[in-house]
XYZ file of C-alpha atoms in Angstrom:
713
model
C 8.070 -10.622 4.702
C 10.094 -8.686 2.178
C 7.077 -6.477 1.711
C 6.060 -2.905 1.659
C 2.604 -3.271 3.125
C 4.449 -0.867 0.991
C 3.252 1.917 -2.516
C 4.673 2.236 -7.444
C 14.013 2.111 -25.155
C 13.568 1.635 -28.666
C 13.564 4.119 -31.514
C 12.212 7.112 -29.703
C 14.507 6.537 -26.743
C 17.277 8.408 -28.480
C 14.939 11.360 -28.744
C 14.276 11.198 -25.004
C 17.957 11.073 -24.137
C 18.869 13.800 -26.614
C 15.809 16.073 -26.703
C 15.587 19.060 -28.964
C 16.178 22.299 -27.040
C 12.549 23.371 -26.991
C 10.883 25.052 -24.071
C 9.530 22.734 -21.339
C 11.520 19.765 -22.679
C 13.752 18.076 -20.131
C 17.417 17.684 -21.006
C 19.686 15.306 -19.124
C 23.142 16.617 -18.183
C 26.056 15.843 -20.507
C 28.845 13.321 -20.109
C 28.719 12.571 -16.359
C 30.485 9.372 -15.354
C 28.736 7.128 -12.811
C 30.517 5.647 -9.776
C 32.366 2.411 -10.392
C 32.470 -0.137 -7.598
C 35.686 -2.094 -7.120
C 35.569 -5.757 -8.055
C 36.663 -8.138 -5.312
C 35.736 -11.635 -6.533
C 34.257 -14.036 -4.011
C 33.644 -17.634 -4.986
C 30.339 -19.170 -3.889
C 29.868 -22.910 -4.462
C 26.797 -25.090 -3.962
C 25.727 -28.383 -5.541
C 28.820 -28.298 -7.750
C 27.780 -24.941 -9.131
C 30.227 -22.046 -8.841
C 29.162 -18.390 -8.749
C 31.593 -15.483 -8.666
C 30.269 -12.472 -6.782
C 32.482 -9.454 -7.549
C 30.536 -7.138 -5.271
C 29.996 -9.282 -2.191
C 32.133 -6.834 -0.189
C 29.368 -4.227 -0.326
C 27.626 -6.013 2.566
C 29.957 -4.342 5.097
C 27.611 -1.664 6.399
C 30.172 0.047 8.647
C 33.043 -0.022 6.139
C 33.949 3.572 5.138
C 34.676 2.347 1.619
C 31.110 1.040 1.325
C 29.611 4.220 2.755
C 31.701 6.341 0.395
C 30.465 4.315 -2.576
C 26.841 4.775 -1.513
C 27.400 8.492 -1.054
C 28.968 8.665 -4.509
C 25.859 7.032 -5.980
C 23.663 9.633 -4.269
C 25.904 12.404 -5.621
C 25.631 10.961 -9.134
C 21.853 10.839 -8.762
C 21.793 14.473 -7.626
C 23.855 15.510 -10.637
C 21.859 13.566 -13.241
C 18.558 14.713 -11.747
C 19.664 18.291 -11.086
C 17.448 19.524 -13.880
C 14.378 18.155 -12.097
C 14.893 20.117 -8.885
C 12.064 22.562 -9.577
C 9.842 19.759 -10.827
C 10.501 17.696 -7.704
C 9.603 20.625 -5.479
C 6.459 21.235 -7.507
C 5.458 17.569 -7.246
C 6.154 17.553 -3.516
C 4.044 20.654 -2.951
C 1.250 19.223 -5.100
C 1.100 15.969 -3.172
C 1.397 17.749 0.154
C -1.359 20.192 -0.812
C -3.823 17.310 -1.189
C -3.299 16.290 2.433
C -5.488 17.927 5.021
C -2.699 18.846 7.396
C -4.961 19.454 10.370
C -6.948 16.261 10.504
C -7.959 13.412 12.761
C -9.027 9.826 12.412
C -12.565 8.669 13.039
C -12.868 7.957 16.791
C -13.733 4.434 17.900
C -14.973 3.385 21.339
C -13.256 0.727 23.399
C -13.867 -0.046 27.082
C -15.437 3.326 27.869
C -13.049 5.588 25.926
C -13.090 7.120 22.451
C -9.698 6.719 20.761
C -8.435 8.719 17.799
C -5.300 10.044 16.141
C -4.921 13.626 14.994
C -2.424 15.673 13.035
C -1.570 19.315 13.449
C -0.765 21.649 10.592
C 2.865 21.552 9.507
C 3.748 18.623 11.772
C 5.106 15.323 10.517
C 3.815 12.899 13.127
C 0.536 11.818 14.737
C -0.774 12.692 18.190
C -2.544 9.789 19.895
C -5.542 10.873 21.971
C -8.661 9.699 23.793
C -11.787 11.028 25.494
C -13.793 9.389 28.259
C -17.329 8.190 27.479
C -18.349 11.036 25.148
C -16.670 12.996 22.365
C -17.508 16.176 24.268
C -15.259 15.133 27.155
C -11.831 16.780 27.614
C -9.073 15.433 25.367
C -6.281 13.401 26.884
C -3.074 13.223 24.838
C -1.551 9.810 25.371
C 1.495 10.267 23.100
C 2.652 13.179 20.961
C 5.056 11.655 18.456
C 6.161 15.099 17.265
C 7.608 15.863 20.692
C 9.049 12.388 21.125
C 10.740 12.473 17.693
C 12.656 15.687 18.317
C 16.365 15.150 17.661
C 15.848 11.924 15.691
C 16.259 11.514 11.927
C 13.859 8.578 12.062
C 11.177 7.863 14.655
C 8.339 5.375 14.603
C 5.807 4.425 17.270
C 4.765 0.818 16.758
C 2.079 -0.886 18.823
C -0.028 0.657 21.587
C -2.077 -1.239 24.159
C -4.185 0.096 27.045
C -4.706 -1.926 30.226
C -8.176 -3.167 31.202
C -8.505 -0.480 33.909
C -7.711 2.202 31.287
C -4.849 3.594 33.385
C -1.740 2.261 31.645
C -0.429 2.513 28.080
C 2.201 0.110 26.755
C 3.881 1.289 23.569
C 6.908 0.541 21.393
C 9.412 2.846 19.662
C 11.977 2.408 16.867
C 14.395 5.307 16.309
C 16.723 3.553 13.840
C 14.373 1.888 11.299
C 15.651 -1.643 11.873
C 12.301 -2.711 13.366
C 13.943 -3.449 16.699
C 11.583 -1.721 19.088
C 11.868 -0.681 22.714
C 8.857 -1.345 24.967
C 7.809 1.235 27.551
C 4.777 1.933 29.749
C 3.111 5.252 30.515
C 0.794 5.935 33.449
C -2.141 7.714 31.842
C -3.343 9.056 35.193
C -0.106 10.719 36.302
C 1.576 11.104 32.912
C 4.736 9.425 34.180
C 6.660 6.917 32.064
C 7.927 3.897 33.969
C 11.716 3.599 34.075
C 12.043 0.106 32.632
C 12.699 -0.199 28.886
C 12.563 -3.620 27.275
C 14.746 -3.645 24.170
C 14.621 -5.589 20.913
C 10.953 -6.469 20.822
C 8.418 -6.851 18.006
C 6.689 -3.546 17.402
C 3.046 -4.602 17.275
C 2.777 -7.554 19.646
C 2.180 -6.258 23.176
C -0.666 -7.600 25.306
C -1.990 -6.792 28.770
C -3.312 -9.515 31.034
C -6.531 -8.835 32.947
C -4.645 -7.968 36.170
C -3.486 -4.560 34.828
C 0.135 -5.275 35.684
C 1.287 -8.125 33.451
C 2.459 -7.594 29.872
C 3.285 -10.220 27.265
C 5.663 -9.316 24.457
C 7.747 -10.907 21.686
C 11.538 -10.699 21.816
C 13.482 -10.550 18.542
C 16.821 -12.046 17.574
C 19.018 -8.995 16.918
C 20.808 -10.713 14.027
C 18.003 -12.428 12.105
C 15.387 -9.907 13.355
C 12.980 -12.804 13.850
C 10.632 -12.817 16.805
C 11.364 -16.096 18.521
C 10.357 -15.849 22.198
C 7.299 -14.657 24.161
C 8.063 -13.150 27.561
C 5.995 -12.064 30.559
C 6.815 -8.808 32.337
C 5.359 -7.504 35.586
C 5.126 -3.727 35.671
C 7.564 -2.021 38.007
C 10.036 -4.907 38.076
C 13.461 -5.275 36.508
C 13.099 -6.676 32.949
C 15.979 -9.003 33.808
C 13.462 -10.884 35.967
C 10.989 -11.379 33.121
C 9.807 -14.918 32.442
C 9.981 -16.586 29.046
C 6.658 -18.381 28.444
C 7.290 -19.678 24.931
C 10.210 -20.189 22.566
C 9.795 -21.019 18.892
C 12.358 -23.682 18.057
C 11.643 -23.808 14.322
C 13.157 -20.705 12.716
C 10.893 -21.067 9.702
C 8.007 -19.779 11.823
C 7.053 -16.195 12.698
C 5.359 -15.677 16.055
C 3.110 -13.122 17.716
C 0.838 -12.622 20.711
C -2.596 -10.993 20.949
C -5.764 -10.784 23.058
C -8.960 -12.262 21.666
C -11.777 -9.841 20.930
C -13.814 -11.408 23.734
C -10.931 -10.392 26.067
C -11.048 -13.818 27.720
C -7.881 -15.265 26.203
C -4.320 -14.351 25.392
C -3.105 -16.210 22.328
C 0.356 -16.982 20.977
C 0.442 -17.833 17.291
C 3.174 -19.378 15.163
C 2.998 -19.141 11.396
C 5.084 -20.528 8.550
C 4.200 -18.409 5.538
C 1.070 -19.762 3.811
C 1.905 -23.295 4.971
C 1.292 -23.932 8.650
C -0.081 -22.244 11.780
C -0.440 -23.077 15.451
C -2.181 -21.304 18.353
C -1.733 -21.469 22.108
C -4.210 -20.097 24.635
C -4.093 -18.751 28.192
C -6.945 -17.157 30.110
C -6.147 -13.470 30.528
C -7.250 -13.611 34.173
C -4.558 -16.242 34.901
C -1.363 -14.643 33.499
C 1.031 -16.931 35.365
C -0.655 -20.053 34.033
C 0.494 -22.223 31.143
C -0.440 -21.769 27.494
C -2.320 -24.719 25.986
C -2.084 -25.748 22.331
C -5.349 -25.299 20.436
C -4.455 -27.797 17.682
C -0.879 -28.981 16.973
C 0.836 -27.735 13.827
C 1.108 -29.781 10.696
C 2.713 -28.995 7.354
C 0.209 -27.710 4.794
C -2.433 -27.077 7.447
C -3.464 -23.562 8.452
C -6.101 -22.252 10.816
C -7.029 -19.093 12.715
C -9.411 -18.749 15.651
C -11.941 -16.380 17.222
C -13.569 -16.932 20.612
C -17.386 -16.685 20.790
C -19.372 -17.453 23.968
C -18.781 -21.143 24.736
C -17.047 -21.996 21.470
C -14.412 -21.021 18.957
C -14.819 -20.237 15.291
C -12.013 -21.728 13.201
C -11.079 -20.528 9.717
C -9.052 -23.294 8.080
C -7.680 -24.695 4.832
C -8.106 -28.241 6.145
C -9.336 -30.037 2.996
C -10.312 -26.575 1.738
C -7.699 -24.607 -0.286
C -9.862 -21.449 -0.275
C -10.673 -21.994 3.422
C -13.883 -22.928 5.172
C -15.404 -21.920 8.509
C -15.688 -24.400 11.382
C -16.667 -24.227 15.037
C -15.665 -26.234 18.093
C -16.567 -26.282 21.814
C -14.432 -24.032 24.007
C -13.289 -26.988 26.105
C -12.649 -29.297 23.112
C -10.422 -27.505 20.642
C -8.924 -30.530 18.893
C -9.551 -30.904 15.153
C -11.678 -34.023 15.672
C -14.317 -31.791 17.315
C -14.556 -29.220 14.522
C -17.933 -28.902 12.786
C -18.420 -27.139 9.468
C -20.327 -23.828 9.391
C -19.458 -22.421 5.952
C -18.239 -24.932 3.344
C -15.344 -24.500 0.938
C -16.031 -22.898 -2.457
C -13.716 -23.087 -5.462
C -14.479 -19.541 -6.648
C -14.519 -17.719 -3.282
C -11.573 -17.245 -0.942
C -12.420 -16.553 2.724
C -9.718 -14.145 3.898
C -10.786 -13.315 7.464
C -13.563 -13.297 10.047
C -14.895 -10.867 12.633
C -17.057 -11.989 15.554
C -19.805 -10.001 17.288
C -22.294 -11.131 19.925
C -25.134 -11.424 17.405
C -23.333 -11.425 14.057
C -20.420 -12.952 12.214
C -18.708 -11.043 9.383
C -16.560 -12.762 6.772
C -14.136 -11.083 4.416
C -14.328 -12.882 1.085
C -12.537 -12.444 -2.232
C -14.083 -13.264 -5.603
C -12.818 -12.195 -9.025
C -10.179 -9.983 -7.414
C -12.757 -7.988 -5.438
C -13.211 -7.890 -1.658
C -16.674 -8.608 -0.308
C -18.215 -8.433 3.169
C -20.635 -11.168 4.160
C -22.815 -10.754 7.270
C -24.252 -13.804 9.057
C -26.838 -13.667 11.853
C -25.617 -15.756 14.784
C -29.175 -16.796 15.714
C -30.971 -17.771 12.516
C -27.823 -18.134 10.324
C -29.330 -15.982 7.564
C -26.738 -14.093 5.578
C -26.273 -11.376 2.965
C -23.506 -9.423 1.203
C -23.047 -5.693 1.628
C -23.542 -3.978 -1.734
C -21.164 -1.410 -3.226
C -21.704 1.138 -6.033
C -18.611 0.664 -8.213
C -17.314 -2.246 -10.267
C -13.680 -1.895 -9.150
C -13.293 -1.282 -5.406
C -11.905 -2.497 -2.098
C -13.881 -2.973 1.127
C -12.542 -4.132 4.492
C -13.570 -4.387 8.116
C -12.293 -1.319 9.979
C -11.648 -1.007 13.724
C -14.333 -2.979 15.560
C -13.266 -3.563 19.168
C -16.828 -3.680 20.570
C -18.155 -7.203 20.891
C -21.685 -6.269 22.028
C -22.856 -4.203 19.082
C -24.882 -4.558 15.900
C -22.794 -1.886 14.154
C -20.069 -2.967 11.751
C -17.535 -0.300 10.841
C -16.014 -0.868 7.418
C -13.862 1.063 4.969
C -14.558 1.448 1.276
C -12.339 2.835 -1.457
C -11.760 2.660 -5.185
C -9.196 4.077 -7.568
C -11.355 7.221 -7.826
C -12.986 7.241 -4.365
C -10.951 8.308 -1.318
C -11.100 6.012 1.697
C -14.588 6.209 3.177
C -15.522 4.799 6.583
C -19.083 3.662 7.226
C -21.060 2.501 10.216
C -23.321 -0.290 9.020
C -26.324 -1.572 10.996
C -26.177 -5.331 10.539
C -29.868 -5.718 11.480
C -31.438 -3.005 9.305
C -28.664 -2.906 6.657
C -28.591 0.877 6.892
C -25.223 2.568 6.453
C -23.931 5.952 7.532
C -20.851 7.622 6.070
C -18.821 8.674 9.107
C -15.694 10.005 7.410
C -14.192 10.260 3.964
C -10.546 11.196 3.565
C -10.590 14.782 2.418
C -8.445 15.341 -0.675
C -7.569 18.995 -1.136
C -5.798 20.698 -4.031
C -8.828 20.834 -6.294
C -9.393 17.080 -6.626
C -12.726 16.153 -8.221
C -13.687 12.480 -8.367
C -15.718 13.019 -11.519
C -12.578 14.054 -13.451
C -11.197 10.495 -13.346
C -12.269 7.055 -14.503
C -11.347 3.530 -13.457
C -11.877 0.195 -15.123
C -11.079 -3.495 -14.798
C -9.553 -5.428 -17.689
C -8.679 -9.103 -18.042
C -5.417 -9.986 -19.770
C -5.114 -13.508 -21.159
C -1.511 -14.538 -20.491
C 0.665 -17.144 -22.202
C -0.698 -20.199 -20.375
C -4.333 -19.140 -20.810
C -4.897 -17.702 -17.341
C -6.872 -14.454 -17.171
C -5.094 -11.844 -15.051
C -7.131 -8.901 -13.728
C -5.724 -5.434 -14.383
C -7.095 -2.337 -12.632
C -6.610 1.057 -14.291
C -7.262 4.701 -13.473
C -6.804 7.725 -15.725
C -8.128 11.189 -16.345
C -11.364 11.285 -18.310
C -10.936 12.133 -21.957
C -8.066 9.690 -22.366
C -7.919 8.362 -25.926
C -6.837 4.801 -26.546
C -4.352 5.703 -29.238
C -1.144 4.503 -27.613
C 0.117 8.000 -26.938
C -0.233 7.959 -23.159
C 2.544 7.012 -20.757
C 1.451 4.186 -18.465
C 2.878 3.106 -15.110
C 2.240 -0.573 -14.372
C 2.582 -1.732 -10.766
C 2.510 -5.200 -9.168
C 3.672 -7.131 -6.110
C 2.854 -10.815 -6.555
C 4.306 -12.606 -3.520
C 3.402 -14.120 -0.144
C -0.260 -14.351 -1.091
C -0.571 -10.587 -0.571
C -3.398 -9.164 -2.645
C -3.087 -5.630 -4.011
C -6.398 -3.822 -3.729
C -7.506 -1.197 -6.260
C -7.717 1.599 -3.696
C -7.320 5.357 -3.835
C -3.878 6.987 -3.903
C -3.877 10.774 -3.936
C -0.218 10.910 -4.985
C -0.991 9.259 -8.320
C -3.090 12.296 -9.281
C 0.142 14.143 -10.058
C 0.831 11.592 -12.788
C -2.749 11.318 -14.011
C -2.990 15.090 -14.446
C 0.133 14.935 -16.609
C -1.350 12.358 -18.954
C -0.268 9.110 -17.282
C -2.407 6.028 -16.908
C -1.827 4.075 -13.680
C -2.432 0.322 -13.690
C -2.181 -2.538 -11.215
C -1.529 -6.030 -12.554
C -2.995 -8.540 -10.081
C -0.435 -11.182 -10.992
C -0.140 -14.678 -9.605
C 1.671 -14.896 -6.295
C -1.069 -12.894 -4.610
C -4.487 -14.298 -3.677
C -6.750 -11.997 -5.670
C -8.256 -15.042 -7.385
C -8.046 -17.431 -4.443
C -5.476 -19.754 -2.977
C -4.652 -21.326 -6.353
C -3.552 -17.872 -7.564
C -0.860 -17.949 -4.892
C 0.053 -21.602 -5.449
C 0.647 -20.843 -9.137
C 3.007 -17.977 -8.257
C 5.575 -19.208 -5.745
C 8.268 -21.855 -5.305
C 8.566 -23.822 -8.573
C 5.868 -21.670 -10.175
C 7.451 -18.307 -9.341
C 8.156 -17.445 -12.967
C 4.407 -17.160 -13.569
C 4.544 -13.911 -11.602
C 7.084 -12.490 -14.035
C 5.379 -13.868 -17.142
C 2.023 -12.456 -16.005
C 3.482 -8.985 -15.561
C 5.223 -9.034 -18.930
C 2.088 -10.328 -20.654
C -0.027 -7.646 -18.965
C 2.367 -5.041 -20.349
C 2.051 -6.556 -23.823
C -1.725 -6.643 -23.437
C -1.937 -2.947 -22.541
C 0.133 -2.117 -25.616
C -2.062 -4.319 -27.827
C -5.183 -2.620 -26.468
C -3.626 0.761 -27.352
C -3.401 2.122 -23.811
C 0.296 2.818 -24.388
C 3.380 1.809 -26.400
C 6.787 0.397 -25.476
C 8.221 3.907 -25.691
C 5.857 5.067 -22.948
C 5.476 1.963 -20.763
C 6.912 2.060 -17.224
C 7.057 -0.538 -14.451
C 7.224 -0.258 -10.672
C 7.442 -2.686 -7.773
C 8.982 -2.770 -4.324
C 10.615 -5.335 -2.040
C 9.453 -8.721 -3.385
C 7.855 -6.613 -6.121
C 11.370 -5.300 -6.692
C 12.429 -8.870 -7.419
C 9.689 -8.812 -10.040
C 11.246 -5.672 -11.512
C 14.680 -7.316 -11.567
C 13.288 -10.372 -13.334
C 11.333 -8.499 -16.004
C 14.278 -6.283 -16.996
C 16.355 -9.431 -17.502
C 13.611 -11.253 -19.392
C 12.184 -8.410 -21.482
C 14.388 -5.320 -21.215
C 13.003 -4.001 -24.507
C 9.427 -3.732 -23.225
C 9.908 -0.862 -20.778
C 11.037 2.715 -21.267
C 11.696 2.975 -17.542
C 11.571 0.863 -14.383
C 11.488 1.895 -10.723
C 12.647 -0.847 -8.351
C 12.019 0.111 -4.729
C 14.081 -1.659 -2.038
C 14.337 -4.664 -4.377
C 14.991 -8.235 -3.246
C 17.311 -9.195 -6.104
C 20.106 -11.460 -4.792
C 17.855 -14.409 -4.116
C 20.279 -17.312 -3.746
C 22.921 -15.552 -1.652
C 20.312 -14.156 0.725
C 18.341 -17.379 1.020
C 21.582 -19.283 1.643
C 22.403 -17.210 4.735
C 20.125 -17.982 7.722
C 21.627 -15.041 9.641
C 20.072 -12.563 7.199
C 16.704 -11.290 8.445
C 13.658 -13.185 7.192
C 15.566 -15.888 5.333
C 14.507 -19.012 7.213
C 10.873 -17.970 7.427
C 10.693 -17.765 3.660
C 11.952 -21.137 2.539
C 8.381 -22.049 1.586
C 8.022 -18.905 -0.495
C 11.205 -19.022 -2.583
C 12.907 -22.275 -1.686
C 15.869 -23.437 0.368
C 19.163 -23.299 -1.595
C 20.385 -26.283 0.410
C 17.978 -28.317 -1.736
C 19.518 -28.823 -5.174
C 16.330 -28.556 -7.242
C 15.226 -25.432 -5.390
C 18.675 -23.884 -5.744
C 18.776 -24.211 -9.513
C 15.211 -23.010 -9.986
C 15.960 -19.864 -7.957
C 19.153 -19.335 -9.896
C 17.216 -19.454 -13.154
C 15.368 -16.222 -12.276
C 17.432 -14.488 -9.549
C 17.889 -10.941 -10.933
C 21.469 -10.513 -9.704
C 22.598 -13.854 -11.079
C 21.028 -13.234 -14.476
C 22.382 -9.789 -15.315
C 23.874 -10.056 -18.804
C 25.820 -8.020 -21.307
C 22.898 -6.376 -23.096
C 20.789 -3.235 -23.208
C 18.605 -2.453 -20.203
C 15.840 0.150 -19.841
C 16.180 3.368 -17.880
C 16.101 2.456 -14.195
C 15.780 4.084 -10.786
C 16.664 1.831 -7.850
C 16.024 2.795 -4.216
C 17.089 1.438 -0.835
C 17.562 2.386 2.822
C 20.832 1.855 4.640
C 19.027 0.440 7.693
C 16.556 -1.721 5.783
C 15.551 -4.718 7.893
C 13.554 -6.539 5.224
C 15.808 -6.305 2.157
C 19.367 -5.455 3.106
C 20.750 -2.378 1.311
C 23.610 -4.386 -0.209
C 21.287 -6.368 -2.485
C 20.306 -3.396 -4.658
C 23.822 -1.940 -4.232
C 25.413 -5.067 -5.721
C 22.768 -5.264 -8.430
C 23.356 -1.677 -9.536
C 27.130 -2.210 -9.558
C 26.781 -5.320 -11.717
C 24.322 -3.622 -14.071
C 26.744 -0.713 -14.486
C 29.488 -3.160 -15.402
C 27.546 -5.220 -17.950
C 24.821 -3.119 -19.540
C 25.580 -2.072 -23.102
C 23.182 0.876 -23.462
C 23.363 4.575 -22.642
C 20.140 4.590 -20.670
C 19.957 6.045 -17.187
C 20.749 3.875 -14.173
C 20.200 5.813 -10.961
C 20.552 4.598 -7.374
C 18.962 6.488 -4.481
C 20.020 5.505 -0.953
C 18.251 6.877 2.105
C 21.109 6.932 4.612
C 18.776 7.479 7.577
C 15.879 5.077 6.984
C 14.942 1.485 6.306
C 12.424 -0.569 4.374
C 9.476 1.806 4.565
C 11.489 4.931 3.833
C 11.204 8.148 5.798
C 9.051 8.119 8.929
C 7.439 11.551 8.552
C 4.227 11.902 6.554
C 5.725 14.677 4.396
C 9.279 13.320 4.055
C 7.830 10.272 2.336
C 6.389 12.553 -0.341
C 9.851 13.861 -1.147
C 10.922 10.327 -2.020
C 7.823 9.915 -4.173
C 8.569 13.221 -5.927
C 11.975 11.839 -6.978
C 10.310 8.827 -8.573
C 7.671 10.818 -10.422
C 10.276 13.319 -11.616
C 12.301 10.422 -13.017
C 9.296 9.193 -15.010
C 8.412 12.650 -16.262
C 12.011 13.345 -17.234
C 11.980 10.204 -19.361
C 8.878 11.613 -21.016
C 10.815 14.801 -21.662
C 8.639 16.852 -19.308
C 9.859 19.559 -16.952
C 6.618 20.578 -15.270
């Protein structure tokens, strides 16, 4: 996905760009000319339609001319934002000060060991640890990412998997930020790392068989970056001898491999985004056996499975758009044997399931709020876990233990830091085990959150979540940052973000528009926001902005928008459709050249997303995409102030999309508003890998917003 499991001028504009020289009022530098990209026209023709792309040449990543242009954009950014240097440092230190530098995750027990991750003061990366049987046992450091990352500008540890005998750790590493990982194995008894390195694998899909020597992994195509094959490796052997056990022939499907919670099966899954899924099973004790199909794939038919005793639970949209729960005998997995357990409901979307020996837990979504439903496996009685706030997010946490009556879940809201509870599913008693500690003087009672419902142009009611500092007056004087994503059925939860406090304390309101394209209101919310209904996502966001102005939360002169990746496409669309509505827009790693990208199957992610955006080879789909594609719809007109970001090694949205977009905007825009382009030359889609380096990027964005508000501190 082009996602970021990733997080965010009218009459008075002249005053912002030419502020009076009063103390604490930001002043932009004088007449500084931006870089100008050369125009090298390339003709692109499809369905009798001709497009001229003057900046197509920017896709040559290794071309010195391209690199020099990107560096010139960074230099221009540095110059224009030079007056915010002290502010950026202050913001960075503020955000960093809220992080408890010496901290550790809540330990969880799996197969006789307590696992946890800890951070040391001043260090960027996690240390992965465990203790045997009790938390009083000596600590064993499995991996210290700080040591491993020495000498690298970017370093990310992906998946980690421990063998059944607890002696071996398989892990993956990416030191470039292209999401092409290398797979290695460490002996946790001796501390030695095995010599074989398996390159170009998926980061999170590594599975041990029950024999403690066989590993299954997913190999990626180095061009498209799609996982397309599952291989079997025997520890201590040459990877050249590995055996391919499955190859996905349809490049519209993503694949992965995992071990069922019961540990009995290894499963390969294939998934075409929100359209079709298929699972294959192999007993973990028979790693050289053959995988068997659970139920063959069909278009517009999705299911997921969990093993339980002598049967499987099946979560499916078969005749159930919001999904229903079925079960089937372990030996008879075909659809004709499925029996309904929980029926479909029009107002409740079942998002996931979690199986325990005596309980079943469902994640459900209703009215844009997550709920946890507990079902007794014996008497089938059920209940919902209650929560104290009206706007919140609650999810299952790490629950590897099958034989337990304790559910571990996380709870958060826009004013409540992430809180992890142990919940007794029999007595319904809960115990707070850990709440993320927010330093720097944060007090929950100083802030307020609320949920609004904006009626948009076609009558739909779109939920909007807001947070602000108490005492805020609804008089339109406050700057407001509106965020949304709205693609792939990904729902944006109203959770806590300590970084936002730096804006709230400076008078900002932060809002999330839960626009169509996600699944906050069920499957229909997604269906109304993709393919030939994609423009609803853009209309919803615009109408939410208008609604917040009408309700006197802000005004056009103080309204800002932010979105990243596919949410960056949203930003590109709304500045074309309603450039007058926003004082400033931040587009993070934006997917903006829709037709060109979706026409090239060699570009990462393209083929797997035909069902999200469309396939340009189909005439009707081509012209619908063209009607909203941000790059294709840049016009000669005034645009708002904009900050655009990208990473040179981005694997999800290639850097050249925002680069071309910025170049075209510079050529055609008729205003004097700021257009800034920030390129991370060492990172990819998720930005910097260190926990503090990321905050420096965020400080740039907040400084941009505050500068537009004329603020210097």
